[in-house]
Coordinates of C-alpha atoms and ligand atoms in Angstrom, one line a residue:
M1 CA 66.9 -13.5 -61.9
S2 CA 64.9 -10.5 -63.2
A3 CA 63.1 -8.1 -60.9
P4 CA 59.4 -8.5 -60.6
T5 CA 57.6 -6.3 -63.1
T6 CA 54.0 -6.7 -62.0
T7 CA 52.2 -7.3 -58.8
N8 CA 48.5 -6.4 -59.5
D9 CA 48.2 -6.0 -55.8
P10 CA 45.1 -4.0 -55.0
T11 CA 46.3 -3.1 -51.5
T12 CA 47.6 0.5 -51.5
A13 CA 48.4 0.6 -47.8
P14 CA 47.8 -1.8 -44.9
G15 CA 44.2 -1.6 -43.9
T16 CA 43.4 0.9 -46.6
A17 CA 41.0 -0.1 -49.4
P18 CA 42.2 1.1 -52.8
E19 CA 39.9 3.1 -55.0
E20 CA 41.0 1.5 -58.2
L21 CA 42.9 -1.6 -59.4
V22 CA 45.8 -0.8 -61.6
I23 CA 46.4 -3.8 -63.8
R24 CA 49.8 -4.5 -65.3
C25 CA 50.5 -6.9 -68.1
P26 CA 52.6 -9.7 -66.6
G27 CA 54.2 -10.1 -70.1
T28 CA 55.5 -6.6 -70.4
G29 CA 55.0 -4.8 -67.0
E30 CA 53.0 -2.1 -68.8
I31 CA 49.7 -0.9 -67.5
A32 CA 46.9 -2.9 -69.1
G33 CA 44.0 -0.9 -67.6
R34 CA 42.3 0.2 -64.4
V35 CA 39.0 -0.5 -62.7
A36 CA 37.2 1.1 -59.8
V37 CA 37.0 -1.0 -56.7
D38 CA 33.7 -1.6 -54.9
G39 CA 33.1 -1.1 -51.2
V40 CA 31.0 -3.5 -49.2
E41 CA 28.0 -1.1 -49.5
D42 CA 28.4 -1.1 -53.3
V43 CA 28.1 -4.9 -53.3
A44 CA 24.9 -4.7 -51.3
A45 CA 23.5 -2.0 -53.7
R46 CA 24.4 -4.2 -56.7
A47 CA 22.7 -7.2 -55.1
A48 CA 19.6 -5.2 -54.3
A49 CA 19.3 -3.9 -57.9
L50 CA 19.8 -7.5 -59.3
R51 CA 17.1 -8.8 -57.0
S52 CA 14.7 -6.2 -58.3
A53 CA 15.4 -7.1 -61.9
Q54 CA 15.3 -10.9 -61.4
P55 CA 11.5 -11.7 -61.3
A56 CA 11.0 -10.2 -64.7
W57 CA 13.9 -12.2 -66.1
A58 CA 12.6 -15.4 -64.5
A59 CA 9.2 -14.7 -66.0
L60 CA 10.6 -14.7 -69.5
S61 CA 10.3 -18.0 -71.4
F62 CA 13.4 -20.1 -72.0
A63 CA 13.3 -19.1 -75.6
E64 CA 13.3 -15.4 -74.7
R65 CA 16.2 -15.8 -72.2
A66 CA 18.1 -17.9 -74.9
G67 CA 17.5 -15.0 -77.3
W68 CA 19.3 -12.6 -75.0
M69 CA 22.2 -15.1 -74.4
R70 CA 22.6 -15.6 -78.2
R71 CA 22.6 -11.8 -78.8
W72 CA 25.4 -11.5 -76.2
R73 CA 27.3 -14.4 -77.9
D74 CA 27.0 -12.5 -81.2
W75 CA 28.3 -9.3 -79.6
M76 CA 31.3 -11.3 -78.2
L77 CA 32.0 -12.6 -81.7
D78 CA 31.7 -9.1 -83.2
E79 CA 34.1 -7.8 -80.5
E80 CA 36.3 -10.8 -80.6
Q81 CA 39.6 -9.1 -81.5
A82 CA 39.3 -6.4 -78.9
L83 CA 38.2 -8.8 -76.2
L84 CA 41.1 -11.2 -76.8
E85 CA 43.6 -8.4 -76.9
L86 CA 42.3 -7.3 -73.5
V87 CA 42.6 -10.9 -72.2
Q88 CA 46.1 -11.0 -73.5
R89 CA 47.1 -7.6 -71.9
E90 CA 45.8 -8.6 -68.5
T91 CA 47.1 -12.2 -68.5
G92 CA 50.3 -12.0 -70.6
K93 CA 49.3 -15.2 -72.4
S94 CA 50.6 -16.2 -75.8
W95 CA 48.2 -15.2 -78.6
N96 CA 47.6 -18.9 -79.2
D97 CA 46.5 -19.6 -75.6
T98 CA 44.5 -16.4 -75.5
N99 CA 42.4 -17.8 -78.3
V100 CA 41.2 -20.7 -76.2
E101 CA 39.0 -18.3 -74.1
L102 CA 36.2 -17.5 -76.4
P103 CA 35.2 -20.9 -77.8
V104 CA 34.5 -22.0 -74.2
A105 CA 32.0 -19.1 -73.9
L106 CA 30.3 -19.8 -77.2
E107 CA 30.0 -23.5 -76.5
V108 CA 28.5 -23.2 -73.0
I109 CA 26.1 -20.4 -74.1
N110 CA 24.9 -22.5 -77.0
Y111 CA 24.6 -25.7 -75.0
Y112 CA 22.5 -24.2 -72.1
A113 CA 20.5 -22.0 -74.4
K114 CA 19.5 -25.1 -76.3
H115 CA 18.9 -27.5 -73.4
A116 CA 17.8 -25.4 -70.4
A117 CA 14.1 -25.8 -71.2
A118 CA 14.4 -29.6 -71.3
F119 CA 16.7 -29.8 -68.2
L120 CA 14.3 -27.7 -66.1
A121 CA 11.0 -29.0 -67.4
P122 CA 8.9 -30.2 -64.4
E123 CA 9.3 -33.9 -63.7
H124 CA 6.5 -36.3 -62.8
P125 CA 7.8 -39.2 -60.8
R126 CA 5.4 -42.2 -60.6
P127 CA 4.0 -43.0 -57.1
H128 CA 6.4 -45.3 -55.5
S129 CA 3.9 -47.7 -53.9
V130 CA 0.3 -48.9 -54.0
A131 CA -0.5 -46.9 -50.9
M132 CA 0.4 -43.7 -52.9
A133 CA -1.2 -44.8 -56.1
T134 CA -3.7 -42.0 -56.2
K135 CA -1.1 -39.2 -55.9
R136 CA -0.1 -36.9 -58.7
I137 CA 3.5 -35.7 -58.2
A138 CA 5.4 -32.9 -59.9
V139 CA 8.9 -31.6 -59.3
H140 CA 9.5 -28.0 -60.3
F141 CA 12.8 -26.2 -60.6
Q142 CA 12.7 -22.7 -59.2
P143 CA 15.8 -20.5 -59.7
H144 CA 17.7 -19.1 -56.8
Q145 CA 17.1 -15.4 -57.1
L146 CA 20.7 -14.2 -56.8
V147 CA 23.8 -16.3 -57.5
G148 CA 27.3 -15.2 -56.6
L149 CA 30.0 -16.3 -59.1
I150 CA 33.6 -15.8 -57.9
T151 CA 36.4 -16.7 -60.2
P152 CA 40.2 -16.8 -60.4
W153 CA 42.7 -15.1 -62.8
N154 CA 43.7 -17.9 -65.2
G155 CA 40.8 -17.6 -67.6
P156 CA 39.2 -14.2 -67.5
I157 CA 36.5 -15.2 -70.0
G158 CA 36.6 -19.0 -69.9
N159 CA 36.3 -19.4 -66.1
P160 CA 33.1 -17.4 -65.5
M161 CA 31.6 -18.5 -68.8
L162 CA 31.8 -22.2 -67.8
D163 CA 29.3 -21.5 -65.1
L164 CA 27.4 -18.3 -65.9
P165 CA 25.2 -19.4 -68.9
A166 CA 23.5 -22.1 -66.9
A167 CA 22.7 -19.8 -64.0
M168 CA 21.3 -17.1 -66.4
M169 CA 19.3 -19.6 -68.4
A170 CA 17.8 -21.0 -65.2
G171 CA 16.4 -17.5 -64.5
C172 CA 18.8 -16.4 -61.8
A173 CA 20.4 -12.9 -61.5
V174 CA 24.1 -13.2 -61.1
L175 CA 26.6 -11.1 -59.2
T176 CA 30.0 -11.9 -60.5
K177 CA 33.4 -11.1 -58.8
P178 CA 36.4 -11.6 -61.2
S179 CA 39.9 -11.9 -59.8
E180 CA 41.5 -8.7 -58.8
I181 CA 44.5 -9.9 -60.9
T182 CA 42.5 -9.9 -64.1
P183 CA 39.3 -7.8 -63.8
L184 CA 39.4 -6.0 -67.1
T185 CA 37.9 -8.3 -69.7
W186 CA 35.1 -9.4 -67.4
A187 CA 34.1 -5.8 -66.7
E188 CA 33.9 -5.4 -70.5
L189 CA 31.8 -8.5 -71.0
V190 CA 29.3 -7.4 -68.3
R191 CA 29.2 -3.9 -69.9
G192 CA 28.5 -5.7 -73.2
W193 CA 25.5 -7.4 -71.6
R194 CA 24.1 -4.4 -69.9
E195 CA 24.9 -1.6 -72.3
A196 CA 26.0 -2.9 -75.7
I197 CA 23.1 -5.3 -76.2
G198 CA 20.8 -3.6 -73.6
A199 CA 19.9 -6.9 -71.9
P200 CA 17.9 -7.0 -68.7
P201 CA 20.1 -5.9 -65.8
I202 CA 20.3 -9.3 -64.1
L203 CA 24.1 -9.5 -64.5
D204 CA 26.6 -7.3 -62.6
C205 CA 30.2 -7.3 -61.6
A206 CA 31.7 -6.4 -58.2
Q207 CA 35.3 -5.5 -58.3
G208 CA 37.9 -5.9 -55.7
G209 CA 39.9 -8.4 -53.7
G210 CA 39.0 -11.2 -51.3
E211 CA 37.0 -8.9 -49.0
I212 CA 34.7 -8.0 -51.9
G213 CA 34.4 -11.7 -52.7
A214 CA 33.4 -12.3 -49.1
A215 CA 30.9 -9.5 -49.3
V216 CA 29.4 -11.2 -52.4
V217 CA 29.1 -14.4 -50.4
D218 CA 27.2 -12.5 -47.7
V219 CA 24.5 -11.1 -50.0
V220 CA 23.6 -14.0 -52.4
D221 CA 21.4 -17.1 -52.2
M222 CA 23.9 -19.5 -53.8
V223 CA 27.6 -19.4 -54.6
H224 CA 29.6 -21.0 -57.4
F225 CA 33.3 -20.5 -56.7
T226 CA 36.3 -21.5 -58.8
G227 CA 39.7 -20.9 -57.2
S228 CA 42.1 -22.1 -54.6
V229 CA 41.5 -24.7 -51.9
A230 CA 42.2 -22.2 -49.1
T231 CA 39.6 -19.7 -50.4
G232 CA 37.2 -22.5 -51.2
R233 CA 37.3 -23.7 -47.6
R234 CA 36.6 -20.2 -46.3
I235 CA 33.7 -19.7 -48.7
G236 CA 32.3 -23.2 -47.9
A237 CA 32.4 -22.4 -44.2
R238 CA 30.7 -19.0 -44.7
C239 CA 28.0 -20.6 -46.9
G240 CA 27.5 -23.2 -44.1
E241 CA 27.0 -20.4 -41.6
R242 CA 24.5 -18.7 -43.9
L243 CA 22.9 -22.1 -44.8
I244 CA 23.1 -21.4 -48.5
P245 CA 24.3 -23.9 -51.1
C246 CA 27.6 -23.6 -52.8
S247 CA 29.6 -25.5 -55.4
L248 CA 33.4 -25.3 -55.2
E249 CA 35.8 -26.0 -58.1
L250 CA 39.2 -25.9 -56.5
G251 CA 42.8 -26.9 -57.2
G252 CA 44.2 -30.0 -58.9
K253 CA 47.3 -32.1 -59.1
D254 CA 46.3 -34.1 -62.2
P255 CA 48.2 -37.3 -62.7
M256 CA 49.0 -38.9 -66.1
V257 CA 49.6 -42.6 -66.1
V258 CA 51.6 -43.9 -69.0
C259 CA 51.6 -47.7 -69.5
A260 CA 54.3 -49.6 -71.4
D261 CA 51.9 -50.2 -74.3
A262 CA 51.0 -46.6 -74.8
D263 CA 51.4 -44.6 -78.1
L264 CA 54.5 -42.8 -76.7
E265 CA 54.5 -40.1 -79.5
R266 CA 50.9 -39.1 -78.7
A267 CA 51.5 -39.4 -75.0
A268 CA 54.5 -37.1 -75.2
N269 CA 52.7 -34.5 -77.3
A270 CA 49.8 -34.5 -74.9
A271 CA 52.1 -34.2 -71.8
V272 CA 53.8 -31.2 -73.3
W273 CA 50.5 -29.5 -74.3
G274 CA 48.6 -30.6 -71.1
G275 CA 51.5 -29.6 -68.8
F276 CA 52.6 -26.3 -70.4
M277 CA 49.4 -24.8 -71.9
G278 CA 48.8 -21.4 -70.4
A279 CA 52.2 -21.8 -68.7
G280 CA 50.7 -24.7 -66.7
Q281 CA 48.2 -22.3 -65.1
A282 CA 45.1 -24.4 -65.5
C283 CA 43.3 -26.4 -62.8
I284 CA 43.3 -29.5 -65.1
S285 CA 46.9 -29.2 -66.2
V286 CA 49.0 -32.3 -66.3
E287 CA 50.9 -31.8 -63.0
R288 CA 52.7 -35.1 -62.6
V289 CA 53.5 -38.1 -64.8
Y290 CA 54.0 -41.8 -63.8
V291 CA 55.6 -43.9 -66.5
E292 CA 56.2 -47.7 -66.5
D293 CA 59.9 -48.5 -66.2
E294 CA 60.4 -50.1 -69.6
V295 CA 59.3 -47.0 -71.6
H296 CA 60.3 -44.3 -69.1
D297 CA 63.5 -43.2 -70.9
A298 CA 62.0 -43.2 -74.4
F299 CA 59.0 -41.2 -73.1
V300 CA 61.3 -38.7 -71.3
D301 CA 63.4 -38.2 -74.5
L302 CA 60.3 -37.4 -76.5
V303 CA 59.0 -35.0 -73.9
V304 CA 62.3 -33.2 -73.6
E305 CA 62.7 -32.9 -77.3
R306 CA 59.3 -31.3 -77.6
A307 CA 59.7 -29.1 -74.6
D308 CA 62.9 -27.7 -76.0
A309 CA 61.2 -26.8 -79.2
L310 CA 58.5 -24.6 -77.4
R311 CA 58.6 -20.9 -77.7
V312 CA 57.8 -18.8 -74.6
G313 CA 56.6 -15.3 -74.9
M314 CA 53.7 -12.9 -75.5
D315 CA 53.4 -12.6 -79.2
A316 CA 51.0 -10.2 -80.9
G317 CA 49.4 -12.6 -83.5
P318 CA 47.7 -13.2 -85.8
R319 CA 50.4 -15.8 -86.7
P320 CA 51.6 -17.6 -83.5
E321 CA 55.2 -16.9 -82.6
A322 CA 55.0 -18.2 -79.1
D323 CA 53.4 -21.4 -77.6
F324 CA 52.8 -20.2 -74.1
G325 CA 53.2 -16.9 -72.3
A326 CA 53.7 -15.3 -68.9
M327 CA 53.0 -16.4 -65.4
A328 CA 50.2 -14.3 -63.9
T329 CA 52.0 -13.0 -60.8
E330 CA 55.3 -12.8 -59.0
D331 CA 53.8 -15.0 -56.3
Q332 CA 52.9 -17.7 -58.8
I333 CA 56.4 -17.8 -60.4
R334 CA 57.9 -18.1 -56.9
I335 CA 55.8 -21.2 -56.2
V336 CA 57.3 -22.7 -59.3
E337 CA 60.8 -21.7 -58.2
R338 CA 60.2 -23.2 -54.8
H339 CA 59.0 -26.5 -56.2
V340 CA 61.9 -26.8 -58.7
A341 CA 64.5 -25.9 -56.0
D342 CA 62.9 -28.4 -53.5
A343 CA 63.0 -31.2 -56.1
Q344 CA 66.6 -30.4 -57.0
E345 CA 67.7 -30.4 -53.4
K346 CA 66.1 -33.8 -52.9
G347 CA 67.9 -35.4 -55.9
A348 CA 65.7 -34.6 -58.9
R349 CA 67.4 -33.8 -62.2
T350 CA 66.2 -30.9 -64.4
L351 CA 66.5 -32.0 -68.1
T352 CA 65.4 -28.7 -69.5
G353 CA 64.3 -25.3 -68.1
G354 CA 64.5 -24.8 -64.4
R355 CA 65.3 -21.1 -64.2
R356 CA 63.1 -18.0 -64.8
L357 CA 63.7 -16.2 -68.0
P358 CA 65.2 -12.7 -68.0
G359 CA 62.6 -9.9 -67.9
P360 CA 60.8 -7.8 -68.7
G361 CA 57.8 -10.0 -67.9
L362 CA 57.2 -13.1 -65.7
F363 CA 58.3 -15.9 -68.0
Y364 CA 59.3 -19.4 -66.9
P365 CA 60.5 -21.9 -69.4
P366 CA 59.0 -25.4 -69.9
T367 CA 60.7 -27.5 -67.2
V368 CA 61.1 -31.3 -67.2
L369 CA 62.1 -32.9 -63.9
V370 CA 63.0 -36.6 -63.5
D371 CA 64.1 -38.8 -60.6
V372 CA 61.3 -37.3 -58.7
D373 CA 59.3 -38.9 -55.8
H374 CA 56.5 -38.2 -53.4
S375 CA 58.8 -36.5 -50.8
M376 CA 59.0 -33.5 -53.2
A377 CA 56.6 -30.6 -53.3
C378 CA 56.4 -30.8 -57.1
M379 CA 54.6 -34.2 -56.7
R380 CA 52.4 -33.3 -53.8
E381 CA 51.4 -29.6 -54.0
E382 CA 49.7 -27.9 -56.9
T383 CA 52.4 -26.1 -58.8
F384 CA 50.2 -24.2 -61.4
G385 CA 53.2 -23.6 -63.5
P386 CA 55.1 -25.0 -66.6
T387 CA 56.8 -28.0 -64.9
L388 CA 56.4 -31.6 -65.8
P389 CA 57.8 -33.9 -63.1
I390 CA 58.1 -37.5 -64.5
M391 CA 58.4 -40.4 -62.2
R392 CA 59.6 -43.9 -63.1
V393 CA 57.3 -46.7 -61.7
P394 CA 57.8 -50.5 -61.8
D395 CA 54.2 -51.2 -62.8
V396 CA 50.7 -49.8 -63.3
D397 CA 49.6 -50.8 -59.8
E398 CA 52.3 -48.5 -58.3
A399 CA 51.3 -45.7 -60.7
V400 CA 47.7 -46.0 -59.5
R401 CA 48.7 -46.1 -55.9
L402 CA 50.8 -42.9 -56.3
A403 CA 48.2 -41.2 -58.4
N404 CA 45.8 -41.6 -55.6
D405 CA 48.3 -40.6 -53.0
S406 CA 47.2 -37.0 -53.1
P407 CA 44.8 -34.6 -51.3
Y408 CA 43.5 -33.6 -54.8
G409 CA 41.1 -35.5 -57.1
L410 CA 40.2 -33.2 -60.0
S411 CA 41.0 -35.3 -63.1
G412 CA 43.7 -37.4 -64.7
S413 CA 44.6 -39.4 -67.8
V414 CA 45.6 -43.0 -68.7
W415 CA 47.7 -43.9 -71.7
T416 CA 47.5 -47.4 -73.2
R417 CA 46.6 -49.0 -76.5
D418 CA 44.4 -51.5 -74.7
R419 CA 41.0 -50.0 -74.3
E420 CA 39.7 -52.4 -71.6
K421 CA 42.8 -52.0 -69.6
G422 CA 42.5 -48.2 -69.8
E423 CA 38.9 -48.4 -68.6
R424 CA 40.0 -50.7 -65.7
I425 CA 42.7 -48.3 -64.6
A426 CA 40.3 -45.3 -65.0
Q427 CA 38.0 -47.0 -62.5
Q428 CA 40.8 -47.1 -59.9
L429 CA 41.7 -43.4 -60.1
E430 CA 40.1 -41.3 -57.3
V431 CA 39.3 -38.3 -59.4
G432 CA 36.2 -36.6 -60.9
A433 CA 37.2 -37.4 -64.6
V434 CA 39.6 -39.5 -66.5
N435 CA 40.7 -39.0 -70.0
L436 CA 41.8 -42.1 -72.0
N437 CA 44.7 -41.3 -74.3
N438 CA 43.9 -37.6 -74.0
V439 CA 44.3 -34.6 -71.7
L440 CA 42.1 -31.8 -70.4
I441 CA 39.3 -32.7 -72.8
N442 CA 36.9 -33.9 -70.1
L443 CA 36.1 -30.3 -69.2
F444 CA 34.7 -29.7 -72.6
Q445 CA 32.2 -32.6 -72.6
L446 CA 29.2 -30.4 -71.7
G447 CA 26.8 -33.3 -71.5
A448 CA 28.7 -34.9 -68.6
P449 CA 28.9 -33.6 -65.0
Q450 CA 32.2 -32.0 -64.0
G451 CA 33.5 -31.9 -60.4
G452 CA 36.5 -32.7 -58.3
W453 CA 36.9 -35.2 -55.5
R454 CA 38.6 -34.5 -52.1
D455 CA 40.2 -31.1 -51.9
S456 CA 39.5 -30.4 -55.6
G457 CA 35.9 -29.5 -54.9
I458 CA 32.4 -30.1 -53.7
G459 CA 29.2 -30.0 -55.7
G460 CA 29.3 -30.4 -59.4
R461 CA 30.4 -27.6 -61.8
L462 CA 28.8 -27.6 -65.2
G463 CA 27.6 -30.3 -67.6
G464 CA 24.2 -31.9 -68.3
P465 CA 21.1 -31.4 -66.3
S466 CA 22.9 -31.2 -62.9
G467 CA 24.9 -28.3 -64.2
I468 CA 21.8 -26.1 -64.4
R469 CA 19.6 -27.7 -61.7
K470 CA 22.2 -26.7 -59.1
Y471 CA 21.1 -23.1 -59.5
C472 CA 17.5 -24.0 -58.6
H473 CA 15.5 -25.0 -55.6
E474 CA 13.3 -28.0 -56.1
R475 CA 9.6 -27.6 -55.3
V476 CA 7.5 -30.7 -55.1
V477 CA 3.8 -30.4 -55.7
V478 CA 1.7 -33.4 -54.7
G479 CA -2.0 -33.7 -55.7
D480 CA -4.7 -36.3 -55.3
R481 CA -6.6 -38.1 -58.1
I482 CA -9.4 -38.8 -55.7
A483 CA -10.3 -36.9 -52.6
P484 CA -12.7 -38.6 -50.1
S485 CA -13.8 -36.6 -47.1
S486 CA -11.2 -38.2 -44.9
E487 CA -8.1 -40.4 -45.1
P488 CA -7.4 -43.6 -43.1
V489 CA -4.6 -41.9 -41.1
W490 CA -6.4 -38.7 -40.3
Y491 CA -8.2 -38.0 -36.9
P492 CA -10.2 -39.1 -35.1
A493 CA -8.0 -41.9 -33.9
T494 CA -10.1 -45.1 -33.6
S495 CA -9.3 -48.7 -33.1
R496 CA -10.7 -49.6 -36.5
R497 CA -8.5 -47.1 -38.3
L498 CA -5.5 -48.1 -36.4
A499 CA -6.0 -51.8 -37.1
L500 CA -6.6 -51.0 -40.8
Q501 CA -3.4 -48.9 -40.9
R502 CA -1.3 -51.6 -39.3
R503 CA -2.7 -54.3 -41.5
G504 CA -2.1 -52.2 -44.6
A505 CA 1.5 -51.4 -43.6
R506 CA 2.2 -55.1 -43.2
L507 CA 0.5 -56.1 -46.4
L508 CA 2.5 -53.5 -48.4
G509 CA 5.7 -53.5 -46.5
A510 CA 6.5 -57.1 -45.5
G511 CA 8.8 -59.2 -47.7
D512 CA 7.0 -62.6 -47.3
W513 CA 3.4 -63.8 -47.3
R514 CA 3.5 -65.1 -43.7
R515 CA 4.3 -61.6 -42.4
R516 CA 2.1 -59.9 -44.8
L517 CA -0.9 -61.9 -43.5
G518 CA 0.2 -61.5 -39.9
L519 CA 0.9 -65.3 -39.5
R520 CA 4.2 -64.5 -37.9
G521 CA 4.8 -61.7 -35.3
R522 CA 1.9 -59.9 -33.7
A523 CA -0.5 -58.4 -36.2
Ligands
LIG601 P1 42.0 -17.6 -55.1 O1 41.3 -18.6 -54.3 O2 43.1 -16.8 -54.5 O3 41.0 -16.4 -55.7 C1 39.9 -16.8 -56.4 C2 38.8 -15.7 -56.3 O4 38.4 -15.7 -54.9 C3 39.3 -14.3 -56.5 O5 38.3 -13.6 -57.2 C4 39.5 -13.7 -55.1 O6 39.4 -12.3 -55.1 C5 38.3 -14.4 -54.4 N1 38.5 -14.5 -52.9 C6 39.6 -14.5 -52.2 N2 39.3 -14.6 -50.9 C7 38.0 -14.7 -50.8 C8 37.0 -14.8 -49.7 N3 37.4 -14.9 -48.5 N4 35.7 -14.9 -50.0 C9 35.3 -14.8 -51.3 N5 36.1 -14.6 -52.3 C10 37.4 -14.6 -52.1 O7 42.5 -18.3 -56.4 P2 43.4 -17.8 -57.6 O8 44.8 -17.7 -57.1 O9 42.8 -16.6 -58.2 O10 43.3 -19.0 -58.7 C11 44.2 -20.1 -58.7 C12 43.5 -21.3 -58.1 O11 42.3 -21.5 -58.8 C13 44.3 -22.5 -58.3 O12 44.3 -23.3 -57.1 C14 43.6 -23.3 -59.3 O13 43.7 -24.7 -59.3 C15 42.2 -22.9 -59.1 N6 41.4 -23.1 -60.2 C16 40.5 -24.2 -60.2 C17 39.7 -24.4 -61.3 C18 38.7 -25.6 -61.4 O14 37.9 -25.6 -62.2 N7 38.8 -26.5 -60.5 C19 39.8 -23.6 -62.5 C20 40.7 -22.6 -62.5 C21 41.5 -22.3 -61.3

């Protein structure tokens, strides 16, 4: 086992806040860059400056805001090579996986730049009853002034960019807090917004660890958080104390259900990509596989053959020489080691991989485990690493039961050639999204809401109208088409008004004519 080459630990001494984060590449151990760390008072100052700038931003038209978003997008494209190299240096990803980051940003910017005006146009619900027939109703969407966006390390561009464009297009100012493990690329993107394209200063970045994330939660009006369940609980509790809304996108343990009639080649290719992409460090990675008995062995053979062919490393590009790259931290690789050791001790077999690769760098090979069951951590806890535990099941019902036997409910996939059967199984999975004969692809359906069940989250993430309305208050304005000098329910209270009121309520509210006319019960 090689010595750890990177920690990216911002703590210099117990109880002492560091002045800068020194970021080491997990693929090489070399220094990738440094950023200055904020203090709590810096976070408050950033928040105050963002609040001052926000009203002018919210006063712009949707087209003007979209114009700035598109200029930022174009700057990203012009700086693509430099940005991706920075992503690679701070994550240790393969060049291939690094290239997944930017398309996400472009897509989400384009989507909300195009649709925000329609999604946030005032709505005019019709009066719901005859009694309210004269009312004119409008629902307006008013942006929260300052949104906090706190993100993890596994997608330095992709993670914040899944959520940020909607908040900015809604008219919010946004105080971001990237992970202390990978703060470099995000700092550069925020610099790009503020300095390179000279956009209004409604986007800023606080740097530091959990205490700075907590300081962000304390100064904003709404929080979107992506990260671990433990941190999500803390943030949710704090938002509860402050009575501000939050949406939480947390961990996952995504199941893959492979039926006997599945296209096994496609399923095996998907399992290998979905399980090992980014070294398995994606919330929607395939984390566990249930395969019907009769095709289990054939499926496992295909998966192992493909896993064996994968190349692990941090290649320079442009021609890919590695499929996936490093694990982000020593802590993360230790979780993988613990899950593999636990499975082996309880009787699982490791058909390929199963031991960290020699350094430098934090590399773990694609690892396929069989003879696994739910007594093992690899089937119950989020691994967030390049492991694929595959479990034999007697039938689909058992696969569904086991898939649902989890504290998580982010997403999952079902594999069958029978479309109706696939849809039926999908309806039984207790998760926020199900892919039929595909993996991970749900996250990129921007028209559909995304969000996990159970410990995987609360409140939707992005997608469709709800993905931008969550950054807004709703304000209802009710007007009258006719305005007499008084209304039947207003003072003074008189017997006549009261009788009229009661008769009217009966007439409109009762479900049958006898009660409507007061022929039954006391009118
Ligand atoms: P983490 O929860 O440790 O940290 C995430 C962010 O929260 C970091 O920026 C961190 O500094 C900050 N933070 C820590 N303590 C805080 C506090 N008390 N208040 C406010 N902010 C605080 O997560 P991680 O290790 O960086 O990321 C891995 C986790 O993220 C995994 O569990 C993974 O499943 C999850 N994740 C989920 C999704 C999703 O969309 N569901 C996407 C990517 C990652």
